[in-house]
Coordinates of C-alpha atoms in Angstrom, one line a residue:
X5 CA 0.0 0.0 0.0
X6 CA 1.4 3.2 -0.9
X7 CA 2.0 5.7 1.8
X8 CA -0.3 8.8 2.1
X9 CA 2.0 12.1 2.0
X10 CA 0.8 13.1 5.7
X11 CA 2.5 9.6 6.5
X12 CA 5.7 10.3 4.9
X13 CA 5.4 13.7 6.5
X14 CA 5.4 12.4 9.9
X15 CA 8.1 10.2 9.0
X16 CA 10.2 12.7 7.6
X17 CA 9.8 15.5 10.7
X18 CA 10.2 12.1 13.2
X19 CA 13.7 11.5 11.3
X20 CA 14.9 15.0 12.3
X21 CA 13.2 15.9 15.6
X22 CA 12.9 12.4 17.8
X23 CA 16.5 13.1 19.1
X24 CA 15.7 16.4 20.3
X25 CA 12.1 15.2 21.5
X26 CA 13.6 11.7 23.6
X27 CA 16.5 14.2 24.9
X28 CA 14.3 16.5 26.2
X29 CA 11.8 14.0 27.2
X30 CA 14.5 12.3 28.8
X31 CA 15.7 14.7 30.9
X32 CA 12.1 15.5 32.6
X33 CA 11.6 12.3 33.4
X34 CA 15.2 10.6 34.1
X35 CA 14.3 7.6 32.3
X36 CA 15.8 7.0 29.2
X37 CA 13.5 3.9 28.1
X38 CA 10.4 5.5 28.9
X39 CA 11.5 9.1 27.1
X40 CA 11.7 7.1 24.1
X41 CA 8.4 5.2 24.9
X42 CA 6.4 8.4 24.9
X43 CA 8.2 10.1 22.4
X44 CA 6.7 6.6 20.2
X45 CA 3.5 7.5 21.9
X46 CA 3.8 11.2 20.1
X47 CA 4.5 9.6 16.6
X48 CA 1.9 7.0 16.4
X49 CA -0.8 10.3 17.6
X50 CA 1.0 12.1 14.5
X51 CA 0.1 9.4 12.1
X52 CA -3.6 9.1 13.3
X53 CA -4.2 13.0 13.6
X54 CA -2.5 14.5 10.6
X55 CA -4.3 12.4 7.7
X56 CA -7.5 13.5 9.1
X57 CA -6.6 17.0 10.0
X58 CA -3.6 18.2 8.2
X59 CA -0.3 18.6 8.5
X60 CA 0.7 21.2 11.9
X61 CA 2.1 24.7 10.6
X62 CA 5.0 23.5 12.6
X63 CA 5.4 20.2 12.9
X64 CA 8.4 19.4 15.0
X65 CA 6.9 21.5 17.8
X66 CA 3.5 19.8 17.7
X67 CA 5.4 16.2 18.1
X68 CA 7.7 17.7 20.9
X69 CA 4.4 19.4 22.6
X70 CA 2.2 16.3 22.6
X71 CA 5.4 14.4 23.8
X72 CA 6.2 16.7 26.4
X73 CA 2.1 16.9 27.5
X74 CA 2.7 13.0 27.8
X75 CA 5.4 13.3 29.8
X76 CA 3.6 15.9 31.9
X77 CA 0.9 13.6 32.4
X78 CA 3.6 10.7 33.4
X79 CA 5.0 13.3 36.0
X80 CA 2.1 13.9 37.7
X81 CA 1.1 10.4 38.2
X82 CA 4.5 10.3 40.0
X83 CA 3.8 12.7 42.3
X84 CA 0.3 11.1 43.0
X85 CA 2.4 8.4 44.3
X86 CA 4.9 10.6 46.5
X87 CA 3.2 13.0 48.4
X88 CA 5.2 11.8 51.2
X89 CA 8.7 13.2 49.3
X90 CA 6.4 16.6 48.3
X91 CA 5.5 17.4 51.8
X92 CA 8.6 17.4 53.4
X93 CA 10.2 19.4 50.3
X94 CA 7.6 22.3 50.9
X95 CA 7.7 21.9 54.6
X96 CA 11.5 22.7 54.1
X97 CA 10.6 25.8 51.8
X98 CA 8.6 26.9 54.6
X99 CA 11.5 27.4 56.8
X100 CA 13.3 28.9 54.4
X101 CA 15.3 26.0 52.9
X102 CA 16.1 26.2 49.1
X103 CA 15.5 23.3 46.7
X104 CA 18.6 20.6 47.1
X105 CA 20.6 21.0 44.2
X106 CA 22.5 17.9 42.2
X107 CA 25.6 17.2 44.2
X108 CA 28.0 18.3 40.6
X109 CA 25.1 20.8 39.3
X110 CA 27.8 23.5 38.8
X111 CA 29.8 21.2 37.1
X112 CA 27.7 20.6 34.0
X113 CA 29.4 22.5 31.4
X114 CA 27.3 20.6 28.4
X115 CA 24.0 22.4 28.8
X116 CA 22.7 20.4 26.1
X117 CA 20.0 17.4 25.9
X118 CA 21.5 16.1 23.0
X119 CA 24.8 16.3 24.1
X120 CA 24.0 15.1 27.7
X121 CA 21.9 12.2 26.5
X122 CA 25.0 10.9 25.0
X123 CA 27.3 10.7 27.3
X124 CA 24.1 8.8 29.5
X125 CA 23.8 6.0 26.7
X126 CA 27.8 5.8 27.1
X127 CA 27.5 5.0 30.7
X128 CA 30.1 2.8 31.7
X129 CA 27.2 0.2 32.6
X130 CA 26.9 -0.5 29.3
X131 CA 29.0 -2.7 27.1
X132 CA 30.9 -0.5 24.4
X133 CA 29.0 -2.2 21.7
X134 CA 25.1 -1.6 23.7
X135 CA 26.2 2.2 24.2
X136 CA 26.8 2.6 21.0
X137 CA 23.7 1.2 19.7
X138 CA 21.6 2.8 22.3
X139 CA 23.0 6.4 21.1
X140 CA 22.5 5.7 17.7
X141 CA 19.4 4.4 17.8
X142 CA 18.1 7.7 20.1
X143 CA 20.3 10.4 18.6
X144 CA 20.3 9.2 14.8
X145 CA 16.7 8.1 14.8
X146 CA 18.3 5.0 13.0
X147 CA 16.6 1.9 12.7
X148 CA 18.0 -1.4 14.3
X149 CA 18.5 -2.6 10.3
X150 CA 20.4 0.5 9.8
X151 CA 22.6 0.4 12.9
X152 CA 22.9 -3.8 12.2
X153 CA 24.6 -2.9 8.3
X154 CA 27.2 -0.2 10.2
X155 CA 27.8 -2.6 12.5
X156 CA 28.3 -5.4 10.0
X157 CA 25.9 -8.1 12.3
X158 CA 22.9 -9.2 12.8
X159 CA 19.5 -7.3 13.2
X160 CA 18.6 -9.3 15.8
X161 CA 21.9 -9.1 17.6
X162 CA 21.3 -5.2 17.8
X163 CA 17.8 -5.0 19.3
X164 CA 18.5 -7.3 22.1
X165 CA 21.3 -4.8 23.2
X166 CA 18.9 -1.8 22.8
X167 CA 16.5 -3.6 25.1
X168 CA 19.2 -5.1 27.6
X169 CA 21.0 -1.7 27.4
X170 CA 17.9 0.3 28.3
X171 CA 17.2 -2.5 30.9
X172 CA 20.3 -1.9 32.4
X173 CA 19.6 2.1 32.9
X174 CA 16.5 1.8 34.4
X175 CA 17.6 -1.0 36.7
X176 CA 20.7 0.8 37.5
X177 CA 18.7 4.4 37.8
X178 CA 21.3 6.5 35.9
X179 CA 20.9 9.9 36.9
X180 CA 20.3 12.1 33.7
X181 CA 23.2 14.2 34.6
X182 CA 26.6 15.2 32.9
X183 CA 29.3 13.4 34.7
X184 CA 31.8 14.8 36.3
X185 CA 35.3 15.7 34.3
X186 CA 37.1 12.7 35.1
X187 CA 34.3 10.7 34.2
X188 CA 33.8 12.7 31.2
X189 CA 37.3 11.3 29.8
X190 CA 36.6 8.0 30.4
X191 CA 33.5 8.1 28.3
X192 CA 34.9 10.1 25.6
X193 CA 35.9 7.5 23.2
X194 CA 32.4 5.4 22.9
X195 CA 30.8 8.9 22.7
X196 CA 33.3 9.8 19.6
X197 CA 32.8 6.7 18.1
X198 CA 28.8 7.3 18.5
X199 CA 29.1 11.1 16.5
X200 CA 31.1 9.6 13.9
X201 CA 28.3 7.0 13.2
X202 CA 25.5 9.6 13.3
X203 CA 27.9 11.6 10.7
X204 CA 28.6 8.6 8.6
X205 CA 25.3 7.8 8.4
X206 CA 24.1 11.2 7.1
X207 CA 27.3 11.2 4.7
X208 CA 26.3 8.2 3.3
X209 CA 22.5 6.4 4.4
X210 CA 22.7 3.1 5.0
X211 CA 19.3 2.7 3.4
X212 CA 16.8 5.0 1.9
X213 CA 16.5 6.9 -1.3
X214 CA 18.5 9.7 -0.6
X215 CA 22.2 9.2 -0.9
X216 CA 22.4 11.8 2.0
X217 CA 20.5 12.9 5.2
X218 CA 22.8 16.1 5.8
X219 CA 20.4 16.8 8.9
X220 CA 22.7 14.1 10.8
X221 CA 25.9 15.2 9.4
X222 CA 24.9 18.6 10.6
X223 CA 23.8 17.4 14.4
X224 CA 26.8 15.5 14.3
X225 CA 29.2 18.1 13.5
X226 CA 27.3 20.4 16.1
X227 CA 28.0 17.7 19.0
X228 CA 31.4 17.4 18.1
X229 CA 32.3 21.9 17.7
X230 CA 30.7 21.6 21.1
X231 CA 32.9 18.8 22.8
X232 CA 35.7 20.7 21.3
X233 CA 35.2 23.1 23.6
X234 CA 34.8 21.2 26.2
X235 CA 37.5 19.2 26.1
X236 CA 40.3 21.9 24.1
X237 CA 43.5 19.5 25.1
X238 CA 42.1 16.4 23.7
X239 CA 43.6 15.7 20.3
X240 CA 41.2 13.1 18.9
X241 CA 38.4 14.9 19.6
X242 CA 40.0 18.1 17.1
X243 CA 40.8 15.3 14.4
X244 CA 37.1 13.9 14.8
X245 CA 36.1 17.4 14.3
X246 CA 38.6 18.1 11.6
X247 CA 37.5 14.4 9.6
X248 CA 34.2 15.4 10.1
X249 CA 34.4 19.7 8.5
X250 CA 36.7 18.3 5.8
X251 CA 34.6 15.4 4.6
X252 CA 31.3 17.7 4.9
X253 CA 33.3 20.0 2.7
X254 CA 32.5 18.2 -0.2
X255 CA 28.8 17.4 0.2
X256 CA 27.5 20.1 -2.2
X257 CA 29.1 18.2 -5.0
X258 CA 28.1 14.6 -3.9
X259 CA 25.2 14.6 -6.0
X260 CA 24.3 16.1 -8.9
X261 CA 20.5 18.6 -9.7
X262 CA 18.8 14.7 -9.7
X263 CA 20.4 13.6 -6.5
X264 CA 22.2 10.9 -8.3
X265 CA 25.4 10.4 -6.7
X266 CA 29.1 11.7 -7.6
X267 CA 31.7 9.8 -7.1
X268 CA 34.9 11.8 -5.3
X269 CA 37.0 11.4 -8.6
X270 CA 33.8 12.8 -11.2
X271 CA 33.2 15.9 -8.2
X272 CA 33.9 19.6 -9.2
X273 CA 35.9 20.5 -6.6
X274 CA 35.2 24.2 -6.9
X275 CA 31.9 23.2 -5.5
X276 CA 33.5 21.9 -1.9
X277 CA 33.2 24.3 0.7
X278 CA 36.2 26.1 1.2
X279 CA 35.1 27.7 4.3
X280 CA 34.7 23.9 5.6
X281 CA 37.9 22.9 4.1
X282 CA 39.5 25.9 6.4
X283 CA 38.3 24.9 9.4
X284 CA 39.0 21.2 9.6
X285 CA 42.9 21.7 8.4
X286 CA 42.4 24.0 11.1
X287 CA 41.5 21.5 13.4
X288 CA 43.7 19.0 12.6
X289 CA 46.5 21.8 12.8
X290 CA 45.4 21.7 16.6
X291 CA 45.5 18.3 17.2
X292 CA 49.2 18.1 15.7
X293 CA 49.8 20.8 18.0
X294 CA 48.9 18.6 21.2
X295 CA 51.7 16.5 20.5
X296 CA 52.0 12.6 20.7
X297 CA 51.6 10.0 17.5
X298 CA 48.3 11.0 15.2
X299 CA 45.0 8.6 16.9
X300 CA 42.5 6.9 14.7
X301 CA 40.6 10.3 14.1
X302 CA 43.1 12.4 13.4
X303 CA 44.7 9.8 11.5
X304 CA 41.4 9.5 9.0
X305 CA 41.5 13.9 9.2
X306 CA 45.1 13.6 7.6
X307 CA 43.5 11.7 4.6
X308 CA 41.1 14.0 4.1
X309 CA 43.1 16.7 4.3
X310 CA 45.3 15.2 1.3
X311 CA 42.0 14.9 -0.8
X312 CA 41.2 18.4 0.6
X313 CA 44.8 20.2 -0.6
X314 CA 44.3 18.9 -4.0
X315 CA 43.4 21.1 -6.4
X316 CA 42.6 17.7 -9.0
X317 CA 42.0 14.0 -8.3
X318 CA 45.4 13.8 -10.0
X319 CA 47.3 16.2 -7.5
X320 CA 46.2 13.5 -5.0
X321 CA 49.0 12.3 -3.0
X322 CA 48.1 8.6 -2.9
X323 CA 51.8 7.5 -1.7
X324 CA 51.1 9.6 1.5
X325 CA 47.3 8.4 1.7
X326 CA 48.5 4.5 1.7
X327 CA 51.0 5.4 4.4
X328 CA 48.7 6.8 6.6
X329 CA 46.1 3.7 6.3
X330 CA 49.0 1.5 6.6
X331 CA 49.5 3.5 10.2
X332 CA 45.5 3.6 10.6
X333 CA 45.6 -0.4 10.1
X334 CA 48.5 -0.6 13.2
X335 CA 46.0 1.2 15.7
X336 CA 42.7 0.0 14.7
X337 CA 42.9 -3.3 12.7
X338 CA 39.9 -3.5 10.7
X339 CA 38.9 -5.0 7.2
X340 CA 36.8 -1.6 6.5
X341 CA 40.3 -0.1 6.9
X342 CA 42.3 -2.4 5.1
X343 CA 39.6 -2.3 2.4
X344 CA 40.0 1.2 2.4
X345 CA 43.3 0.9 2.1
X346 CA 43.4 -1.4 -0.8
X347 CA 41.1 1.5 -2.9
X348 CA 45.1 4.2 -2.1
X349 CA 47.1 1.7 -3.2
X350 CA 45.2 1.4 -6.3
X351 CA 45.3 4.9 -7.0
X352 CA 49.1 4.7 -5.9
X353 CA 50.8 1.7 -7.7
X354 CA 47.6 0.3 -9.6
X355 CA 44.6 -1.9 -9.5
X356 CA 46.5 -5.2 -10.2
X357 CA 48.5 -4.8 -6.7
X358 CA 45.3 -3.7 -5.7
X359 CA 43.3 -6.7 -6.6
X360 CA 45.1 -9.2 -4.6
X361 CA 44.5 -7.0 -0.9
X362 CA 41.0 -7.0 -2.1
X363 CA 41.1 -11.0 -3.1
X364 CA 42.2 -12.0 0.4
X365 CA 39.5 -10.0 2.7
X366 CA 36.5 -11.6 0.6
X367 CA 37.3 -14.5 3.0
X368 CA 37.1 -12.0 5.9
X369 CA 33.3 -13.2 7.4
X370 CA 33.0 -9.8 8.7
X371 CA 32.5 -8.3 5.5
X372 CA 29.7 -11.0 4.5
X373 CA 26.8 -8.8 2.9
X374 CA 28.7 -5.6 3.1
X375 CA 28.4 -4.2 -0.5
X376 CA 31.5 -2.0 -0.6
X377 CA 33.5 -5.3 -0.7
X378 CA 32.0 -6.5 -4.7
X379 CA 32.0 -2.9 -5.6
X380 CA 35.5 -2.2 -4.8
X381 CA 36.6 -5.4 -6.4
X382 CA 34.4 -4.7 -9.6
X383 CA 35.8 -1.1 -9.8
X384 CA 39.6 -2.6 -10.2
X385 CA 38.5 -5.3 -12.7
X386 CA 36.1 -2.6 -14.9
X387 CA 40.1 -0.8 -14.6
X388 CA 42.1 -4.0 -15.7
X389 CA 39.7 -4.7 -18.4
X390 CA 37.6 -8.0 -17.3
X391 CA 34.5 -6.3 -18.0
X392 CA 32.7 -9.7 -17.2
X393 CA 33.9 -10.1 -13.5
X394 CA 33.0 -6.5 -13.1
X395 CA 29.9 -6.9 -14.1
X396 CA 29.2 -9.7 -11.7
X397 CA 30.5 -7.8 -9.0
X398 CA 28.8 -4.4 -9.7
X399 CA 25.3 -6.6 -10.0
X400 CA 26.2 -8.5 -6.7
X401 CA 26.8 -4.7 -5.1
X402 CA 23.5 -3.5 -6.0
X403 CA 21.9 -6.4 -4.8
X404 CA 23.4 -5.6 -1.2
X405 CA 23.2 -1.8 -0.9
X406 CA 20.1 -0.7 0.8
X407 CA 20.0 2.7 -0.5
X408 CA 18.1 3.2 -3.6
X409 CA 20.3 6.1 -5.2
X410 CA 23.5 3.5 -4.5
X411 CA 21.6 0.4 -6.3
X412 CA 21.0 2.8 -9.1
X413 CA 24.3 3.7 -9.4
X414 CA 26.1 0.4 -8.9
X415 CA 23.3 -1.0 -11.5
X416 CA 24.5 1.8 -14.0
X417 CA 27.9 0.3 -14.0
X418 CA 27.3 -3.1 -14.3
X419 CA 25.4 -1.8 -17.2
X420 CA 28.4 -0.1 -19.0
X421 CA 30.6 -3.2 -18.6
X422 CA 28.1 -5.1 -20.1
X423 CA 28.2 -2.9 -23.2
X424 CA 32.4 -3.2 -23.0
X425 CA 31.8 -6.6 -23.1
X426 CA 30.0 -6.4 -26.3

């Protein structure tokens, strides 16, 4: 059945306000689980109300006021149940008392729901792997499909660590508060990792017919400028910020007036934002500045920066590019990286000493199902001329992407190495 457009309204307006609604929602109520439950509550209302009676004037605000009426409504059922705790709170006001404060309120330096429900789904109560799916399932708005292709594992494997790892919150009653410094810095990693998702995600959708969702890329980019501040000594957190401006840079020529996509060799590079560009060499130039050997962020800035000094794809200095995987692959072993990896050295010594990286990771099981494997295997035999394999591989691609502008694309070239082949 084909959805009605107030329907694909809703879902649209859900996809870039639920973060802000569960945050919010979140903090009132100090319950993670049930924020995102009555935030649910709000979207299923939208979908019954606005086919009938139209679309709101401004829709994020009516789903954030009828969640926030809901939660409201959940407050004072609480209270019916703790007139006890009211009494002796206004008995204490009486006599001149003032409201107890949280123990570190003058410590929270985040001021931000967003922010602040992040570093709560990257409580150390959680495993690394349920904190991350947690955030991105309440930040990003991203499905448990979605967050199961990133993660390269199984849907069902990802919804039982949402559930367990909202479980766990509730049973353990984290406190919706920013932690203190120290515990800040413990937490900072998982809650990098979990902005870099959101961004990838908008950089590239998993799934979806739009190559992009630069909404994400945006509220990711506006988490990390802020925990730059915060945190002014840490060096990865300037090279996530610098990956994340200098990739961003480019996304005005990602796609052309049709929304197909553009690959980065085919982009007009007088179309990436300069203004971007600036500001993430400027970022990496701080985290140099810290001192120390380059981390995994930084490390990933530094490539983009060599894309980002080049005034051509030919002016590309892939040497330098396959060095810095090579040092990537040493701190974070990976075959996403080394498959990354394999793409410089083809642009460095060729696809033939290309080809045989790529050969050996297709027995990697972690890259079972994960499309960019076929594609970048088809791209280096299109190159050597075995327009046949390519073919193959480009088809196999499409028939794993689960974004409709990639399929397209990846079904385009299979296409044109059918016709080589003719």
């Amino acid at each position: 059945m084909t959805e009605s457009p107030a329907h694909k309204t809703v879902e649209a307006v859900w996809r870039m306000e639920s973060a802000k609604i569960i945050a919010k929602l979140a903090r009132m109520l100090r319950n993670v689980g049930l924020a995102e439950e009555l935030a649910q509550d709000a979207l299923v209302t939208a979908l019954e109300q606005w086919p009938q009676n139209g679309t709101p004037d401004n829709p994020g605000a009516w789903l954030m006021a009828t969640a926030k009426n809901r939660a409201i409504d959940e407050l004072r059922r609480r209270k019916l149940h703790d007139r006890n705790q009211e009494a002796i709170v206004n008995e204490r006001l009486l006599l001149g008392g003032k409201p107890e404060e949280p123990e570190h309120a003058a410590d929270d330096a985040i001021g931000d729901d967003l922010l602040r429900l992040t570093f709560i789904a990257c409580h150390p109560v959680l495993s690394t792997e349920a904190r991350t799916a947690l955030t991105l399932r309440l930040l990003a708005g991203l499905s448990t499909t979605e967050i199961a292709r990133a993660f390269l594992v199984p849907e069902s494997t990802i919804g039982q660590r949402i559930v367990r790892a909202k479980r766990t919150l509730a049973e353990a009653r984290i406190p919706f508060e920013v932690p203190r410094a120290e515990e800040r810095a413990a937490r900072l990693s998982s809650v990098l990792e979990v902005i870099y998702l959101i961004f990838n995600e908008g950089y590239a959708a998993t799934s979806g017919e739009d190559w992009m969702r630069p909404a994400l890329c945006d509220e990711a980019l506006r988490l990390g400028r802020i925990l730059a501040e915060l945190t002014p000594m840490d060096a990865e957190v300037h090279g996530l910020v610098a990956l994340m401006e200098i990739q961003a840079s480019r996304m005005g020529a990602r796609v052309d007036s049709a929304g197909e996509p553009i690959l980065l060799p085919a982009q007009n590079r007088g179309r990436w934002s300069q203004l971007l560009i600036r500001r993430g060499l400027a970022a990496l130039g701080r985290a140099e500045a810290l001192g120390g050997a380059l981390g995994p962020y930084a490390l990933q800035a530094a490539i983009a920066a060599c894309h980002a000094r080049a005034h051509t794809a030919k002016a590309t200095d892939w040497p330098r590019i396959v060095a810095l995987y090579d040092a990537l692959a040493q701190l974070v072993p990976s075959p996403v990286v080394e498959l990354n990896r394999a793409v410089a050295v083809s642009m460095a010594f060729g696809p033939a000493a290309a080809l045989d990286l790529v050969d050996a990771l297709t027995h990697d099981q972690r890259l079972k199902g994960y499309h960019l494997l076929p594609s970048v295997r088809a791209d280096l035999l299109e190159k050597l001329g075995r327009f046949a394999e390519a073919r193959a591989e480009f088809s196999r691609a499409a028939g794993l992407t689960q974004n409709g502008r990639e399929r397209a694309l990846l079904l385009g070239r299979a296409m044109a190495c059918g016709s080589a082949t003719q």
